[in-house]
Coordinates of C-alpha atoms and ligand atoms in Angstrom, one line a residue:
X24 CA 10.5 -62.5 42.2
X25 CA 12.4 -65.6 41.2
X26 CA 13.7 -64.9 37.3
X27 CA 15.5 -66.7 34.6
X28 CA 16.7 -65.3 31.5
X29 CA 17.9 -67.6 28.7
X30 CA 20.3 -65.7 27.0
X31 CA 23.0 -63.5 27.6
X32 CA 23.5 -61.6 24.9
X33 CA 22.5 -57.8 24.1
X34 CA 18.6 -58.0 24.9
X35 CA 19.3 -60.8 27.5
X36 CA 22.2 -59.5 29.5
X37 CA 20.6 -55.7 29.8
X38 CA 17.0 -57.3 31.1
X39 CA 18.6 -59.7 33.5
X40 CA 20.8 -56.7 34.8
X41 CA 17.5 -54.1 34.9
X42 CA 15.5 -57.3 36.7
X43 CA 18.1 -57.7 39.4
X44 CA 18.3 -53.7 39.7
X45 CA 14.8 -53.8 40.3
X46 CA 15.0 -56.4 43.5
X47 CA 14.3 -59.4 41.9
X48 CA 16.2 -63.1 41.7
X49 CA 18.0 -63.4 38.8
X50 CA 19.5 -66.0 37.1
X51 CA 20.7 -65.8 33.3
X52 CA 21.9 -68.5 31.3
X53 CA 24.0 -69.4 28.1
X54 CA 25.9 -71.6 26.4
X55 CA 29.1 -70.3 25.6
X56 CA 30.8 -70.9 29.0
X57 CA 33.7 -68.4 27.8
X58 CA 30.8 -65.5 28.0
X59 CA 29.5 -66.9 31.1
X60 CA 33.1 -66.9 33.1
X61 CA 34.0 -63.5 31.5
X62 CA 30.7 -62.0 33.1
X63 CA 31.4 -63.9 36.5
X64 CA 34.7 -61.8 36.4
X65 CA 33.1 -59.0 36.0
X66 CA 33.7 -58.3 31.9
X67 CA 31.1 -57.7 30.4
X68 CA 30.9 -58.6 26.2
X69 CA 29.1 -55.7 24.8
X70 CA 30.0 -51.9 24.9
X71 CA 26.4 -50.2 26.9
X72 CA 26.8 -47.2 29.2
X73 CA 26.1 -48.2 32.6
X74 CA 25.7 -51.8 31.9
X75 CA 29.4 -53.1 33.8
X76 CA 28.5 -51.1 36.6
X77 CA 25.1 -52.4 36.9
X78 CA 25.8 -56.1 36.5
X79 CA 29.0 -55.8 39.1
X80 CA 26.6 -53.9 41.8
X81 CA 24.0 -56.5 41.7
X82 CA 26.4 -59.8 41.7
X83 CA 27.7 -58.4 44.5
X84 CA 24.1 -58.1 46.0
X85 CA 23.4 -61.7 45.0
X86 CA 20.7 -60.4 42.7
X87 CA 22.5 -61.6 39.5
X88 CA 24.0 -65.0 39.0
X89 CA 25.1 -66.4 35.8
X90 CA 25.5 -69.9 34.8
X91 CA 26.0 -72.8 31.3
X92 CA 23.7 -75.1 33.2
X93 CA 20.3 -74.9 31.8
X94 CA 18.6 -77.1 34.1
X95 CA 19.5 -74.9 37.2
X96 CA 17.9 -71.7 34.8
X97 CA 14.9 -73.7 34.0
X98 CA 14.2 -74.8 37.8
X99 CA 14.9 -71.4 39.2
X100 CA 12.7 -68.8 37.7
X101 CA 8.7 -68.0 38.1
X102 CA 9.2 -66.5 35.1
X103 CA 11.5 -67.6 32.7
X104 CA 12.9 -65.2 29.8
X105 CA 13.6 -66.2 26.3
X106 CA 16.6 -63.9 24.8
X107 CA 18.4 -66.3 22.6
X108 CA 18.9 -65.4 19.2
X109 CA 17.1 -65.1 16.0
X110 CA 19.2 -65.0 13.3
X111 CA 18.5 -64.2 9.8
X112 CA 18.1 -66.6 7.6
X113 CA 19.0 -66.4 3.9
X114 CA 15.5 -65.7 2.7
X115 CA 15.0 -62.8 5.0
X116 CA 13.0 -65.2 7.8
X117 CA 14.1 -65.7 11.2
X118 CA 15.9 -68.8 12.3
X119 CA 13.5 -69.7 15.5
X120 CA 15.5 -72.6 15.8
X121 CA 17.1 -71.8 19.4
X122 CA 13.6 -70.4 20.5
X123 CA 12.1 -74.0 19.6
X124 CA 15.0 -75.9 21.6
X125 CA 14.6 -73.7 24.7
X126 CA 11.3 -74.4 24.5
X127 CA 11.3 -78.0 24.6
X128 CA 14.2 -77.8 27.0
X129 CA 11.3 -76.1 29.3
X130 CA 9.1 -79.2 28.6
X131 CA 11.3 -81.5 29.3
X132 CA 12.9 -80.2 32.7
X133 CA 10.0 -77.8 34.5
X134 CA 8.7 -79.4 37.0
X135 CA 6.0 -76.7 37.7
X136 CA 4.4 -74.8 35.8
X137 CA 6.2 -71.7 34.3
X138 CA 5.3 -68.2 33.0
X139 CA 7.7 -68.5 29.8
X140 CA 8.2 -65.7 28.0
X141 CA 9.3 -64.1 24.7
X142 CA 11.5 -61.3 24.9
X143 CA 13.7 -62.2 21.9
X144 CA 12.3 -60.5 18.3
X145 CA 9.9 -63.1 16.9
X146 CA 7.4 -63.0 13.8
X147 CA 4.0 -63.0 14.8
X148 CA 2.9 -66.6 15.4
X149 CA 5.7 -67.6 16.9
X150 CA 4.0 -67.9 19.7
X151 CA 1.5 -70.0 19.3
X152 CA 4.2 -72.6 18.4
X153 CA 5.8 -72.4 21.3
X154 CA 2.4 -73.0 23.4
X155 CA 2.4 -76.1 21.2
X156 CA 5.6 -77.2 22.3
X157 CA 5.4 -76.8 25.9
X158 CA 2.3 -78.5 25.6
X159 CA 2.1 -82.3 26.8
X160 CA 2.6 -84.6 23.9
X161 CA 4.7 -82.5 22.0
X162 CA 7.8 -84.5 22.6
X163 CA 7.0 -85.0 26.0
X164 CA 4.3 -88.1 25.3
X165 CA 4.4 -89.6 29.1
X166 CA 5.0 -87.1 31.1
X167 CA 2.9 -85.5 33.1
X168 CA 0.9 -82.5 31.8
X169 CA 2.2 -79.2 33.2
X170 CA 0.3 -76.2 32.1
X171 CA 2.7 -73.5 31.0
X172 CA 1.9 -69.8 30.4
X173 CA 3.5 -67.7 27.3
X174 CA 3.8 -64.7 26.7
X175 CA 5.0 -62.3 24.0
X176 CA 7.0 -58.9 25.8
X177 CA 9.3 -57.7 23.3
X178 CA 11.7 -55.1 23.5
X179 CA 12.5 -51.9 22.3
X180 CA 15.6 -51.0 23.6
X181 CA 18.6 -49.0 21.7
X182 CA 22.2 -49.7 21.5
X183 CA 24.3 -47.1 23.9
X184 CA 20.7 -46.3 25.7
X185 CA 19.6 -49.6 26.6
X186 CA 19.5 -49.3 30.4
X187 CA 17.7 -46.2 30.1
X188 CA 15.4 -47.2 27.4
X189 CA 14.7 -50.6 29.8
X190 CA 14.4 -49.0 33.2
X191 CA 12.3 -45.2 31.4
X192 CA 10.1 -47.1 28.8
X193 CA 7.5 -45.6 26.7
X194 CA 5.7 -48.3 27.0
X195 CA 5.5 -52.0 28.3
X196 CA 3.8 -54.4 25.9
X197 CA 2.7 -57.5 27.6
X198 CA 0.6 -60.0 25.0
X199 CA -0.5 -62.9 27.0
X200 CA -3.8 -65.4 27.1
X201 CA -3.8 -66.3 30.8
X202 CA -5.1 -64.2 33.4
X203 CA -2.4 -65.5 35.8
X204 CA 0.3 -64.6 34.0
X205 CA -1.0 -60.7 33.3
X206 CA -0.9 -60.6 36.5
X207 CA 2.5 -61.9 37.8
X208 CA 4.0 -59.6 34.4
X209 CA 1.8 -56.5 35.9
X210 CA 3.6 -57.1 39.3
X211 CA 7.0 -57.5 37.9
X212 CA 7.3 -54.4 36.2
X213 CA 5.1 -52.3 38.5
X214 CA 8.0 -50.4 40.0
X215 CA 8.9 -49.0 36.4
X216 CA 5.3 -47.0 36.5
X217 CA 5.2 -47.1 32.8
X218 CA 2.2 -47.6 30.5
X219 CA 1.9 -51.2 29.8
X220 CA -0.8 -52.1 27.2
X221 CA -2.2 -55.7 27.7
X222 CA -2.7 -57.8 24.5
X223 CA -2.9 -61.1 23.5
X224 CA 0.5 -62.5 21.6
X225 CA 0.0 -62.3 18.2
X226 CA -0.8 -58.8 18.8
X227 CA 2.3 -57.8 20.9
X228 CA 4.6 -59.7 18.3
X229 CA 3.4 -57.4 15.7
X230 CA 3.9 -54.4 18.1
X231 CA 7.1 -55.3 18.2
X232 CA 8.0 -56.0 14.1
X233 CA 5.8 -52.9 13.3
X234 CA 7.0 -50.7 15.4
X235 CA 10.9 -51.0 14.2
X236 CA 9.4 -51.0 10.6
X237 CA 7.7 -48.4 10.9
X238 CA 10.9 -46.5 11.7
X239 CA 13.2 -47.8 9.7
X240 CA 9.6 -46.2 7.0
X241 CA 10.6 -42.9 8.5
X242 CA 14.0 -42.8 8.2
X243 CA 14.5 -44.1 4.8
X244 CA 11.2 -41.5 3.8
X245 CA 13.1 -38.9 5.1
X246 CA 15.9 -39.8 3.0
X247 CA 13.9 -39.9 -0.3
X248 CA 12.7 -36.4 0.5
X249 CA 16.5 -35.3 1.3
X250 CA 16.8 -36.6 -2.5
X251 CA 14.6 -34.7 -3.5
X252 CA 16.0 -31.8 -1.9
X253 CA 19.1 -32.1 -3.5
X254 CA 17.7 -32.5 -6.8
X255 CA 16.1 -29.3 -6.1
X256 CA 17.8 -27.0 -4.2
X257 CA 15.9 -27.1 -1.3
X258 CA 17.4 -28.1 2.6
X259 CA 16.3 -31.3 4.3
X260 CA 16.8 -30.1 7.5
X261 CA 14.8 -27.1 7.3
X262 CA 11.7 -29.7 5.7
X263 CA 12.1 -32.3 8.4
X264 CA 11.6 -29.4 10.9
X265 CA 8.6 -28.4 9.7
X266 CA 7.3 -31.7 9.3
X267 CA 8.1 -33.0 12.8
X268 CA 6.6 -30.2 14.7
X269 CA 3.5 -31.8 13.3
X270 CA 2.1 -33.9 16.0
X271 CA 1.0 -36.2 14.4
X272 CA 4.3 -36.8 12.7
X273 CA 6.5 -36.2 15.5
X274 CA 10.1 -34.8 15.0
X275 CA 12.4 -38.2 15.8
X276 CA 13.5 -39.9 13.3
X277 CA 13.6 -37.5 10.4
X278 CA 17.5 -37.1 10.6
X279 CA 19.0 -37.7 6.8
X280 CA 21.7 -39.2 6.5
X281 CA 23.4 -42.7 5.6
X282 CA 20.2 -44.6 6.5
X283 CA 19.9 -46.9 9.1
X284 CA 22.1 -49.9 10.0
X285 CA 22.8 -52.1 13.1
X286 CA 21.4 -55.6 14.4
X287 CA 17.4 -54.6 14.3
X288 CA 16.2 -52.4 11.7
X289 CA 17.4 -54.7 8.5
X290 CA 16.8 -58.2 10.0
X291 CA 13.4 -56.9 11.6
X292 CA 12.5 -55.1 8.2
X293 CA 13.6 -58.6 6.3
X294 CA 11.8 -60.9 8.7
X295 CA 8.7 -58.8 9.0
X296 CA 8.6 -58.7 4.6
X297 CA 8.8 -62.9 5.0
X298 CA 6.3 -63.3 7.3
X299 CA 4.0 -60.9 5.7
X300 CA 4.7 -63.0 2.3
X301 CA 4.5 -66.5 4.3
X302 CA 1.0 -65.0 5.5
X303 CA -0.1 -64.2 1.9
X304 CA 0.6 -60.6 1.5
X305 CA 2.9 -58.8 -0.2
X306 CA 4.2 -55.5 2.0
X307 CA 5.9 -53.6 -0.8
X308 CA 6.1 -50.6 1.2
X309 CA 8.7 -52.4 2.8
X310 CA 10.6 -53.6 0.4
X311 CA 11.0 -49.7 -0.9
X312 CA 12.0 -48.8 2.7
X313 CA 15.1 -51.4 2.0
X314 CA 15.4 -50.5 -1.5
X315 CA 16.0 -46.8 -0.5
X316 CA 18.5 -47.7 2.6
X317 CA 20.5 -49.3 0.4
X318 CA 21.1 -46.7 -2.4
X319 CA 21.0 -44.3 0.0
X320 CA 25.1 -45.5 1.1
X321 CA 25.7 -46.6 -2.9
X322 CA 24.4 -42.4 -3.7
X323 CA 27.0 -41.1 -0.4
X324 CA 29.8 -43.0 -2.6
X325 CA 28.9 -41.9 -5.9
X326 CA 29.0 -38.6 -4.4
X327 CA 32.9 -38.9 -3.7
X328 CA 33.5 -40.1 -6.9
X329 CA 32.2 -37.0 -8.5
X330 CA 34.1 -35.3 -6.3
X331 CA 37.2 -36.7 -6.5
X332 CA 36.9 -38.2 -10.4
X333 CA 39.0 -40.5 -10.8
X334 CA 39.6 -42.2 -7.5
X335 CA 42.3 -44.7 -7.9
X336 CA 45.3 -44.3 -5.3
X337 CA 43.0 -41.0 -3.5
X338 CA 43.3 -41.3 0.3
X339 CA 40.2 -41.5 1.4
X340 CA 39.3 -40.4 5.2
X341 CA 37.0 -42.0 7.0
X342 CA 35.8 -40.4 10.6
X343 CA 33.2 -43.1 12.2
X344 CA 32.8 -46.6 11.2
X345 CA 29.9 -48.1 13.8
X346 CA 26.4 -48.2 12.8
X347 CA 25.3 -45.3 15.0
X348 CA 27.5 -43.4 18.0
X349 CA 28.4 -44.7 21.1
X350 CA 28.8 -48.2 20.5
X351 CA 31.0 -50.6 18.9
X352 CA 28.9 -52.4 17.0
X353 CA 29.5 -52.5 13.1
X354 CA 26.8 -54.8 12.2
X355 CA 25.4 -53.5 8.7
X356 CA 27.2 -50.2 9.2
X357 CA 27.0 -48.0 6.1
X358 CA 30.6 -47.8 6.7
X359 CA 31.1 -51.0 5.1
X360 CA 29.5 -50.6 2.3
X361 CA 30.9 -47.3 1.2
X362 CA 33.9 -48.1 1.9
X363 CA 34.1 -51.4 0.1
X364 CA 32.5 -49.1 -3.0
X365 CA 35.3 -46.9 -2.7
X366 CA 38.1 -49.6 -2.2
X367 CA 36.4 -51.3 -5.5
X368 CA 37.5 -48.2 -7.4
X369 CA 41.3 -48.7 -6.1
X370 CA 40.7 -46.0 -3.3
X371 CA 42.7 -45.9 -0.1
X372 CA 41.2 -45.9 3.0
X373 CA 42.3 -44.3 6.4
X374 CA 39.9 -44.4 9.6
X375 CA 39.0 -43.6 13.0
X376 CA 36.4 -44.3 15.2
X377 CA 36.7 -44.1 19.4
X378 CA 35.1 -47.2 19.9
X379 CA 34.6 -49.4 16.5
X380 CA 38.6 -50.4 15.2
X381 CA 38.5 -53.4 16.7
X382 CA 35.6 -54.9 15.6
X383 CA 36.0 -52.9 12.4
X384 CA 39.1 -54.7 11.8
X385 CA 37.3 -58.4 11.7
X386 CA 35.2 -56.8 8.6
X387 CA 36.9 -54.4 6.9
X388 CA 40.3 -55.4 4.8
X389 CA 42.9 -53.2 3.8
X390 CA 42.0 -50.4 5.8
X391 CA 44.7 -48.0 6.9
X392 CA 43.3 -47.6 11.4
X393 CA 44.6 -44.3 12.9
X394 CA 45.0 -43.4 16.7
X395 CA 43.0 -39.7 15.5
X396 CA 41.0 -37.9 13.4
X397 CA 43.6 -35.6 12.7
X398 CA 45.8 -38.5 11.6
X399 CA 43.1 -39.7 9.1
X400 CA 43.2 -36.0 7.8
X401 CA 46.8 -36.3 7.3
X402 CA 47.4 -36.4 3.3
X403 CA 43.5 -37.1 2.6
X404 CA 41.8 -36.4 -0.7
X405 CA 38.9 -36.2 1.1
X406 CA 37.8 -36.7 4.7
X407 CA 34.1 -38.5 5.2
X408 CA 31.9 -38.2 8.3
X409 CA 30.1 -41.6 8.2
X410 CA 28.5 -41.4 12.5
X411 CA 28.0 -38.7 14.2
X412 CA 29.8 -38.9 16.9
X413 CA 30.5 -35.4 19.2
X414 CA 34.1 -36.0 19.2
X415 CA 33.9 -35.4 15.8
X416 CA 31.7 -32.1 16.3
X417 CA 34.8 -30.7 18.1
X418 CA 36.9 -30.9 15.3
X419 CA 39.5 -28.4 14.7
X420 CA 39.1 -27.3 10.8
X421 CA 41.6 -24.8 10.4
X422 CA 44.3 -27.5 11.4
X423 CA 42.1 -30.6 9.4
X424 CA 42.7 -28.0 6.1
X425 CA 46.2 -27.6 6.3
X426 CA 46.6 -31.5 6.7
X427 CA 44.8 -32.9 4.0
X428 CA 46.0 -32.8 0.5
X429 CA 42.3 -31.8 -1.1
X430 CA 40.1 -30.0 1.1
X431 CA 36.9 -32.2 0.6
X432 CA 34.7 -32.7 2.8
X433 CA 31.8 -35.6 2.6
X434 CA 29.3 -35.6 5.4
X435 CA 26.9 -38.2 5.7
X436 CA 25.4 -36.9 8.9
X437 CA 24.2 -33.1 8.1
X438 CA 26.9 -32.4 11.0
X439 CA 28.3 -29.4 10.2
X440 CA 26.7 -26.4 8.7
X441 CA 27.9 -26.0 4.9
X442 CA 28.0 -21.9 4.7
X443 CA 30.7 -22.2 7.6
X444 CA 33.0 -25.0 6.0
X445 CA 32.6 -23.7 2.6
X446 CA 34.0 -20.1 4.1
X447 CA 36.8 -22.1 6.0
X448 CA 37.8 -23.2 1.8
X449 CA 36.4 -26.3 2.0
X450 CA 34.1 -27.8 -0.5
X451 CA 31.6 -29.4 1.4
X452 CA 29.1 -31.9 0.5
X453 CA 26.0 -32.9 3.2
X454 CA 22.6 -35.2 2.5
X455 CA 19.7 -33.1 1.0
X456 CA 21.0 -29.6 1.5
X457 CA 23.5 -28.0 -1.5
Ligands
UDX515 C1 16.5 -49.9 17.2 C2 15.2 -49.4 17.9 O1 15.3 -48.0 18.1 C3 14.9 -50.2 19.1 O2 13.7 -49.8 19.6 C4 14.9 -51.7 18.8 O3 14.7 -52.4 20.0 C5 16.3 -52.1 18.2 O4 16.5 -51.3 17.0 P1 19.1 -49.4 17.5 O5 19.3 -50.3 16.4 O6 20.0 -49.5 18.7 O7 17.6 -49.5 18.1 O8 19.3 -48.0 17.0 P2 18.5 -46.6 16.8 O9 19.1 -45.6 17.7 O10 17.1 -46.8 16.8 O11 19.0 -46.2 15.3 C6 18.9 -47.2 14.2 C7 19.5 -46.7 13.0 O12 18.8 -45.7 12.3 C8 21.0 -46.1 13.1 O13 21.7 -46.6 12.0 C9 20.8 -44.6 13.0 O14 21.9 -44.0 12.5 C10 19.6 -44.6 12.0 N1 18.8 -43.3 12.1 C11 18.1 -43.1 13.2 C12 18.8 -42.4 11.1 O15 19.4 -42.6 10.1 N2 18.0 -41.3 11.2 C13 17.2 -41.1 12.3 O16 16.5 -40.0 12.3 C14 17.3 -42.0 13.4

């Protein structure tokens, strides 16, 4: 099948690739020509497993092409893919903005008509606005009526998995109106054999916002109960266990820790409270889940305070600085907030993290970056575990003790078990287990 995928960023770039994998024609466009002549050398912008080698093999095959010109993406694809951004704006809504002018960019240049679909995160209705502006008269009074098809297929794919998570999905959700276009989005990803649940739009743009809400529910539940816990004497881990082996709860998800971070989970919990609102109802649940990911980072600080007392000119640790393991990607990392707590208090911060300095470095000031994690032990009051990453599962303790200065350990991802650090001489603090 002929496709064309507007935007080549993180959702964009992994379904082009997994399109062209699966035999089809692919074209994917964007407008930062930099981007575009990196990928046509074979760089590739993001850190995903897989991905480079994917994306080399098939623009070799002639699978995968990339191009600035939006015309040529426009005329080339049966189906044409929307993966530009939607960035937050600054009351929590989604700027739709770059959805809307790819849209009347479709109008204006299709010849044909087009299945055009939504693959970027989008409130619910956004659909229906876009059916409005592909239709005749929208800005296109005098030319001639082409009827276009949307629809809504969002993704669910994770940072470090996403080829996986795109080529094994649980599910397919495919939220469309026209019988044609079912049909040619049935075909298209009938070699994945995965469920796919048919829908109409609105429907699969709330699968999409509910579904990532609903997580972001477990995990910041999870970490009320690991309060709890603490407060009590009981161990989180032990609780989330027995919760999860109920089926109906299901075990993922129920890890404590720092809360959850990263470029979906806040914007989609943000834009999901404003369209909720702009529909007329208030989804306070929600706005607890956010209240409790928040303090959940301000409680891991307050935690090395008491520790350490006073914390003025303490050299602080830090071991993991991206949002999650396995990617570089610092966007709303609990790492930035603690640290920035810490720093607030005159702290001094030393850090590692495999794959996040870089990027770390364009957000984080006055930050001391280290080539290991025994180096960031070296003369620490207090060394923090802020991602769990398995290089930091290997670590050698009986060498980390005789480094630091203070043997404290803060870990913010129930890593290690505390009977065995505590025995080492360490004192040891975890999330919800004392
Ligand atoms: C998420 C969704 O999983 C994906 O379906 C969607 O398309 C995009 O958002 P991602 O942001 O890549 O993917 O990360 P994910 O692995 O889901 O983790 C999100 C955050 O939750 C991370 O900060 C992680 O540390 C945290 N988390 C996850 C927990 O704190 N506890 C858990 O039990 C699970």
């Amino acid at each position: 099948m002929k496709i064309s995928v507007i935007g080549c960023g993180y959702v964009g770039l992994v379904a082009a690739t997994c399109f062209a994998e699966m035999g089809n024609d692919v074209v994917c466009q964007d407008i930062d020509g930099e981007k575009i002549r990196a990928l046509e050398g074979g760089k590739v912008p993001i850190f995903e497993p897989g991905l480079e080698e994917l994306i080399k093999k098939n623009v070799r095959a002639k699978r995968l092409s990339f191009t600035v010109d939006f015309e040529k993406v426009v005329l080339h694809g049966e189906v044409i893919f929307i993966a530009v951004g939607t960035p937050p704006r600054d009351d929590g809504g989604a700027d739709l903005s770059y959805i809307e002018n790819v849209a009347r960019g479709i109008a204006a240049i299709a010849k044909v008509p087009k299945i055009v679909v939504e693959k970027s995160t989008v409130p619910v209705l956004t659909g229906e606005r876009v059916e409005q502006v592909l239709k005749c008269g929208n800005g296109n009074a005098g030319k001639e009526c082409i009827q276009h098809m949307v629809v809504s297929n969002p993704e669910f794919l994770r940072e470090g998995s996403a080829v996986k998570d795109f080529l094994e999905p649980d599910r397919i959700v495919i939220g469309t109106n026209s019988e044609k276009a079912r049909a040619v989005m049935e075909k298209l990803y009938a070699p994945l054999k995965a469920k796919i649940v048919f829908t109409d739009i609105k429907s699969a743009e709330l699968i999409k916002h509910a579904s990532n809400s609903f997580l972001a529910a477990k995990i910041s539940f999870i970490n009320a109960v690991a309060n709890i816990c603490e407060k009590t004497g009981a161990n989180i881990q032990d609780v989330a266990y027995g919760m999860g082996l109920d089926k109906r709860i299901g075990a993922s998800f129920l890890n404590a820790g720092l809360g959850y971070g990263g470029a979906c989970f806040p914007k989609d919990v943000d834009a999901f409270i404003w369209i909720a609102e702009r529909n007329g109802y208030d989804f306070g649940i929600l706005k607890e889940v956010q209240k409790i990911n928040r303090l959940q980072r301000a409680l891991f600080a307050k935690k090395v305070e008491d520790i350490l007392w006073v914390l003025k000119d303490k050299t602080i640790g830090v071991l993991g600085l991206a949002f999650k393991p396995n990617t570089d990607d610092m966007r709303l990392a609990p790492s930035i907030d603690i640290i920035n707590a810490l720093q607030k208090e005159g702290a001094k911060i030393k850090a590692y993290d495999p794959e996040a300095m870089e990027r770390a470095k364009t957000v984080l000031r006055g930050v001391e970056y280290c080539n290991s994690m025994y180096d960031v032990a070296k003369d620490a009051d207090a060394l923090l575990f802020l991602t769990e990453l398995d290089e930091f599962r290997k670590i050698d303790f009986e060498k980390v003790k005789k480094l630091m200065r203070q043997q404290v350990i803060c870990d913010g991802r129930n890593m290690f078990n505390p009977a065995e650090l505590r025995s080492l001489g360490f004192n040891y603090v975890s999330i919800g287990r004392v």
